[in-house]
Short mmCIF file of C-alpha atoms in Angstrom, two decimals:
data_model
loop_
_atom_site.label_atom_id
_atom_site.label_comp_id
_atom_site.label_asym_id
_atom_site.label_seq_id
_atom_site.Cartn_x
_atom_site.Cartn_y
_atom_site.Cartn_z
CA MET A 1 13.38 -15.65 -9.99
CA VAL A 2 9.96 -14.52 -8.72
CA ASP A 3 7.18 -16.98 -7.92
CA HIS A 4 4.76 -14.75 -6.03
CA VAL A 5 3.60 -11.13 -5.73
CA VAL A 6 2.28 -9.63 -2.51
CA TRP A 7 0.12 -6.62 -3.35
CA ASP A 8 -0.46 -3.67 -1.07
CA TRP A 9 -4.09 -2.47 -1.06
CA ASN A 10 -4.59 1.22 -0.21
CA GLY A 11 -2.93 3.49 -2.75
CA THR A 12 -1.87 0.51 -4.84
CA LEU A 13 -4.67 -1.79 -5.99
CA LEU A 14 -7.27 0.58 -4.52
CA ASP A 15 -7.30 4.13 -5.90
CA ASP A 16 -7.92 6.06 -2.68
CA PHE A 17 -5.10 8.61 -2.78
CA GLU A 18 -7.29 11.70 -3.20
CA ILE A 19 -9.52 11.10 -0.19
CA THR A 20 -6.64 9.93 2.02
CA ALA A 21 -4.47 12.90 1.07
CA GLU A 22 -7.30 15.39 1.56
CA VAL A 23 -8.19 14.07 5.01
CA SER A 24 -4.51 14.28 5.95
CA ALA A 25 -4.26 17.81 4.55
CA VAL A 26 -7.29 18.98 6.53
CA MET A 27 -5.74 17.65 9.73
CA ILE A 28 -2.49 19.49 9.05
CA ARG A 29 -4.30 22.71 8.09
CA ASN A 30 -6.31 22.58 11.31
CA ALA A 31 -3.04 22.32 13.21
CA GLY A 32 -1.86 25.63 11.74
CA ARG A 33 -0.23 24.75 8.41
CA ALA A 34 -2.82 26.41 6.17
CA ASP A 35 -0.78 26.20 2.96
CA VAL A 36 -0.23 22.43 2.92
CA THR A 37 -0.86 20.69 -0.43
CA HIS A 38 -1.28 17.11 -1.58
CA ASP A 39 2.29 17.22 -2.89
CA ASP A 40 3.45 18.19 0.60
CA ILE A 41 1.54 15.22 1.99
CA ARG A 42 3.25 12.87 -0.48
CA SER A 43 6.67 14.28 0.32
CA ALA A 44 6.27 13.93 4.10
CA HIS A 45 3.96 10.96 4.61
CA THR A 46 5.36 8.31 6.93
CA ARG A 47 4.46 6.16 9.92
CA PRO A 48 3.88 6.64 12.75
CA PHE A 49 1.44 9.52 12.29
CA SER A 50 3.28 11.59 14.92
CA ASP A 51 6.44 11.65 12.74
CA PHE A 52 4.41 12.72 9.69
CA PHE A 53 2.69 15.46 11.71
CA ARG A 54 6.01 16.69 13.12
CA GLN A 55 7.57 17.01 9.67
CA LEU A 56 4.79 19.28 8.41
CA VAL A 57 3.77 21.19 11.54
CA GLY A 58 7.07 21.38 13.38
CA ARG A 59 5.81 19.95 16.68
CA ASP A 60 4.35 16.79 18.13
CA PRO A 61 0.58 16.31 17.89
CA THR A 62 -1.44 16.58 21.06
CA ALA A 63 -3.52 13.67 22.33
CA ASP A 64 -6.65 15.53 21.21
CA GLU A 65 -5.20 16.02 17.72
CA MET A 66 -4.34 12.33 17.48
CA GLU A 67 -7.86 11.33 18.48
CA ALA A 68 -9.42 13.89 16.14
CA SER A 69 -7.28 12.71 13.23
CA MET A 70 -8.48 9.13 13.58
CA ARG A 71 -12.10 10.20 13.95
CA ARG A 72 -11.94 12.50 10.93
CA TYR A 73 -10.40 9.78 8.78
CA VAL A 74 -13.09 7.27 9.72
CA ASP A 75 -15.87 9.84 9.22
CA ALA A 76 -14.61 10.71 5.73
CA TYR A 77 -13.61 7.23 4.56
CA GLU A 78 -16.43 5.07 5.89
CA PRO A 79 -19.27 6.48 3.72
CA VAL A 80 -17.32 6.17 0.45
CA LYS A 81 -15.08 3.12 0.90
CA ARG A 82 -17.38 0.77 -1.01
CA ASP A 83 -17.45 3.13 -4.00
CA LEU A 84 -13.73 3.81 -4.34
CA PRO A 85 -12.41 2.40 -7.62
CA LEU A 86 -9.62 -0.03 -8.24
CA ALA A 87 -6.60 1.45 -9.97
CA ILE A 88 -7.42 1.85 -13.64
CA ASP A 89 -5.07 -0.96 -14.70
CA ALA A 90 -5.50 -3.23 -11.68
CA LEU A 91 -7.47 -5.96 -13.44
CA GLN A 92 -5.10 -6.00 -16.40
CA SER A 93 -2.13 -6.28 -14.04
CA LEU A 94 -3.66 -9.11 -12.02
CA ALA A 95 -4.51 -10.98 -15.21
CA LEU A 96 -0.99 -10.55 -16.60
CA LEU A 97 0.60 -12.11 -13.53
CA ARG A 98 -1.91 -14.96 -13.55
CA GLU A 99 -1.18 -15.65 -17.24
CA HIS A 100 2.48 -16.12 -16.35
CA GLY A 101 1.79 -18.47 -13.45
CA ILE A 102 2.83 -16.02 -10.74
CA GLY A 103 0.96 -16.43 -7.46
CA GLN A 104 -0.68 -13.37 -5.87
CA SER A 105 -1.90 -12.24 -2.46
CA ILE A 106 -2.85 -9.03 -0.65
CA LEU A 107 -1.36 -7.71 2.58
CA SER A 108 -2.78 -4.52 4.04
CA MET A 109 -2.64 -2.62 7.31
CA ALA A 110 -6.35 -1.84 6.87
CA PRO A 111 -8.76 -3.69 9.19
CA ASP A 112 -9.05 -7.31 8.08
CA GLU A 113 -12.86 -7.43 8.11
CA GLU A 114 -13.05 -4.29 5.98
CA LEU A 115 -10.40 -5.55 3.58
CA GLN A 116 -12.15 -8.88 3.04
CA GLU A 117 -15.41 -7.07 2.30
CA LEU A 118 -13.91 -4.56 -0.12
CA VAL A 119 -11.90 -7.14 -2.06
CA GLY A 120 -15.00 -9.33 -2.34
CA LEU A 121 -17.18 -6.46 -3.52
CA ARG A 122 -14.80 -5.76 -6.39
CA GLY A 123 -14.96 -9.32 -7.67
CA ILE A 124 -11.22 -9.99 -7.57
CA ARG A 125 -10.90 -12.44 -4.67
CA ASP A 126 -10.19 -15.41 -6.96
CA PHE A 127 -6.90 -13.87 -8.08
CA PHE A 128 -5.38 -14.28 -4.61
CA MET A 129 -4.06 -17.15 -2.53
CA ARG A 130 -4.48 -15.07 0.63
CA VAL A 131 -5.94 -11.71 1.63
CA ASP A 132 -4.69 -10.49 5.02
CA GLY A 133 -5.50 -7.26 6.84
CA ALA A 134 -4.79 -6.01 10.36
CA HIS A 135 -6.53 -7.70 13.27
CA VAL A 136 -5.40 -5.14 15.87
CA LEU A 137 -5.48 -1.76 14.16
CA GLY A 138 -2.42 0.43 14.63
CA GLN A 139 -0.41 -2.02 16.75
CA ASP A 140 1.37 -4.10 14.11
CA LYS A 141 4.29 -2.96 12.02
CA LYS A 142 4.16 -3.94 8.37
CA VAL A 143 7.32 -6.02 8.61
CA GLU A 144 5.76 -8.27 11.25
CA SER A 145 2.53 -8.59 9.28
CA LEU A 146 4.53 -9.43 6.16
CA ARG A 147 6.56 -12.01 8.06
CA ARG A 148 3.36 -13.81 9.13
CA HIS A 149 1.88 -13.47 5.64
CA ILE A 150 4.93 -15.03 3.97
CA SER A 151 5.01 -17.82 6.53
CA ALA A 152 1.36 -18.63 5.82
CA LEU A 153 2.06 -18.64 2.07
CA GLY A 154 4.90 -21.11 2.51
CA CYS A 155 7.06 -19.21 0.01
CA GLU A 156 10.73 -18.34 0.23
CA PRO A 157 11.02 -14.56 0.80
CA THR A 158 13.71 -14.30 -1.88
CA ARG A 159 11.18 -15.51 -4.47
CA ILE A 160 8.57 -12.90 -3.51
CA THR A 161 8.10 -9.36 -4.82
CA LEU A 162 5.96 -6.85 -2.93
CA ILE A 163 4.23 -4.20 -5.06
CA GLY A 164 3.38 -1.15 -2.95
CA ASP A 165 3.28 2.63 -2.86
CA THR A 166 5.36 3.60 0.18
CA VAL A 167 8.86 3.50 1.59
CA ASP A 168 7.39 1.46 4.46
CA ASP A 169 6.52 -1.26 1.93
CA PHE A 170 10.13 -1.35 0.77
CA LEU A 171 11.54 -1.44 4.30
CA ALA A 172 9.28 -4.33 5.31
CA ALA A 173 10.15 -6.41 2.24
CA HIS A 174 13.86 -5.59 2.38
CA ALA A 175 14.09 -6.63 6.04
CA LEU A 176 12.81 -10.10 5.13
CA GLY A 177 14.82 -10.57 1.95
CA ALA A 178 11.94 -10.03 -0.47
CA LYS A 179 12.10 -7.82 -3.56
CA THR A 180 10.01 -4.69 -4.11
CA VAL A 181 8.57 -2.74 -7.02
CA LEU A 182 7.19 0.61 -5.89
CA VAL A 183 4.44 2.56 -7.66
CA THR A 184 3.91 6.32 -7.69
CA THR A 185 0.12 6.03 -7.35
CA GLY A 186 -0.15 6.47 -3.58
CA MET A 187 1.05 8.33 -0.52
CA ASN A 188 4.79 8.73 -1.21
CA ALA A 189 6.41 11.04 -3.74
CA ALA A 190 8.40 9.49 -6.59
CA HIS A 191 11.73 10.91 -5.38
CA ARG A 192 11.27 9.27 -1.98
CA LEU A 193 10.50 5.93 -3.59
CA ALA A 194 13.50 6.20 -5.91
CA ALA A 195 15.79 6.92 -2.95
CA THR A 196 15.23 3.36 -1.71
CA GLY A 197 17.01 1.97 -4.75
CA ALA A 198 14.04 -0.25 -5.59
CA PRO A 199 12.51 -0.20 -9.09
CA VAL A 200 9.83 2.49 -9.39
CA ALA A 201 6.88 2.32 -11.80
CA ASP A 202 4.24 4.93 -12.63
CA THR A 203 1.49 2.35 -13.21
CA LEU A 204 0.51 -1.03 -11.83
CA LEU A 205 0.82 -2.56 -15.29
CA ASP A 206 4.41 -1.36 -15.59
CA ALA A 207 5.10 -2.84 -12.15
CA ALA A 208 3.53 -6.17 -13.14
CA ARG A 209 5.57 -6.27 -16.35
CA ARG A 210 8.74 -5.72 -14.35
CA VAL A 211 7.82 -8.66 -12.13
CA VAL A 212 7.21 -10.84 -15.19
CA ASP A 213 10.69 -9.89 -16.43
CA LEU A 214 12.18 -10.78 -13.04
CA SER A 215 10.34 -14.09 -13.01
CA GLY A 216 11.82 -15.38 -16.24
CA ARG A 217 8.45 -17.01 -16.94
CA THR A 218 6.65 -17.25 -20.26
CA ARG A 219 2.90 -16.97 -20.72
CA ARG A 220 1.04 -20.18 -19.94
CA GLY A 221 -1.09 -21.90 -22.56
#
């Protein structure tokens, strides 16, 4: 039985894969891996950044490279963040869950102030019971953020499904006893998502339909 969905933001509800992957690829190319592709990024992407860098470059990043990577990401993302689209089926997916009486919220590792602004600009805030981002950027692990988020919701973890685009999303939910549906729209390749054993969907709408099936609920009204 599922009563509530926790949505990831970047790469899931927000369609920002191309810019995020390209910024990551530029960083890796500048470190000497000139042939890196977006598929390579998807196959290797993980946290922390140093592990991701090591997989693709074969060495640890220097302090200067770490600083430059953060600066380059901010410089590329900041000017366009308000114009990035929602996933093409995001609104349909949110509406489907609402029609079946399933609660919804957002948990992101993006800065909280930025997240609140971007969700508000897209006119979808009313779908969600809570919207929580990071208050101290880069210091929290997703599992701890999810633990606080679930506590604030007052829901049993076993009745929650997290919809996200990374193995990290699965690991956080699994550690707390929540379910996961993973989508292939973001930073992790499909084969990596499938290796978790969690259900994998190619679209948000497919993910939402799977949650409806898990919920056992019928459409309200």
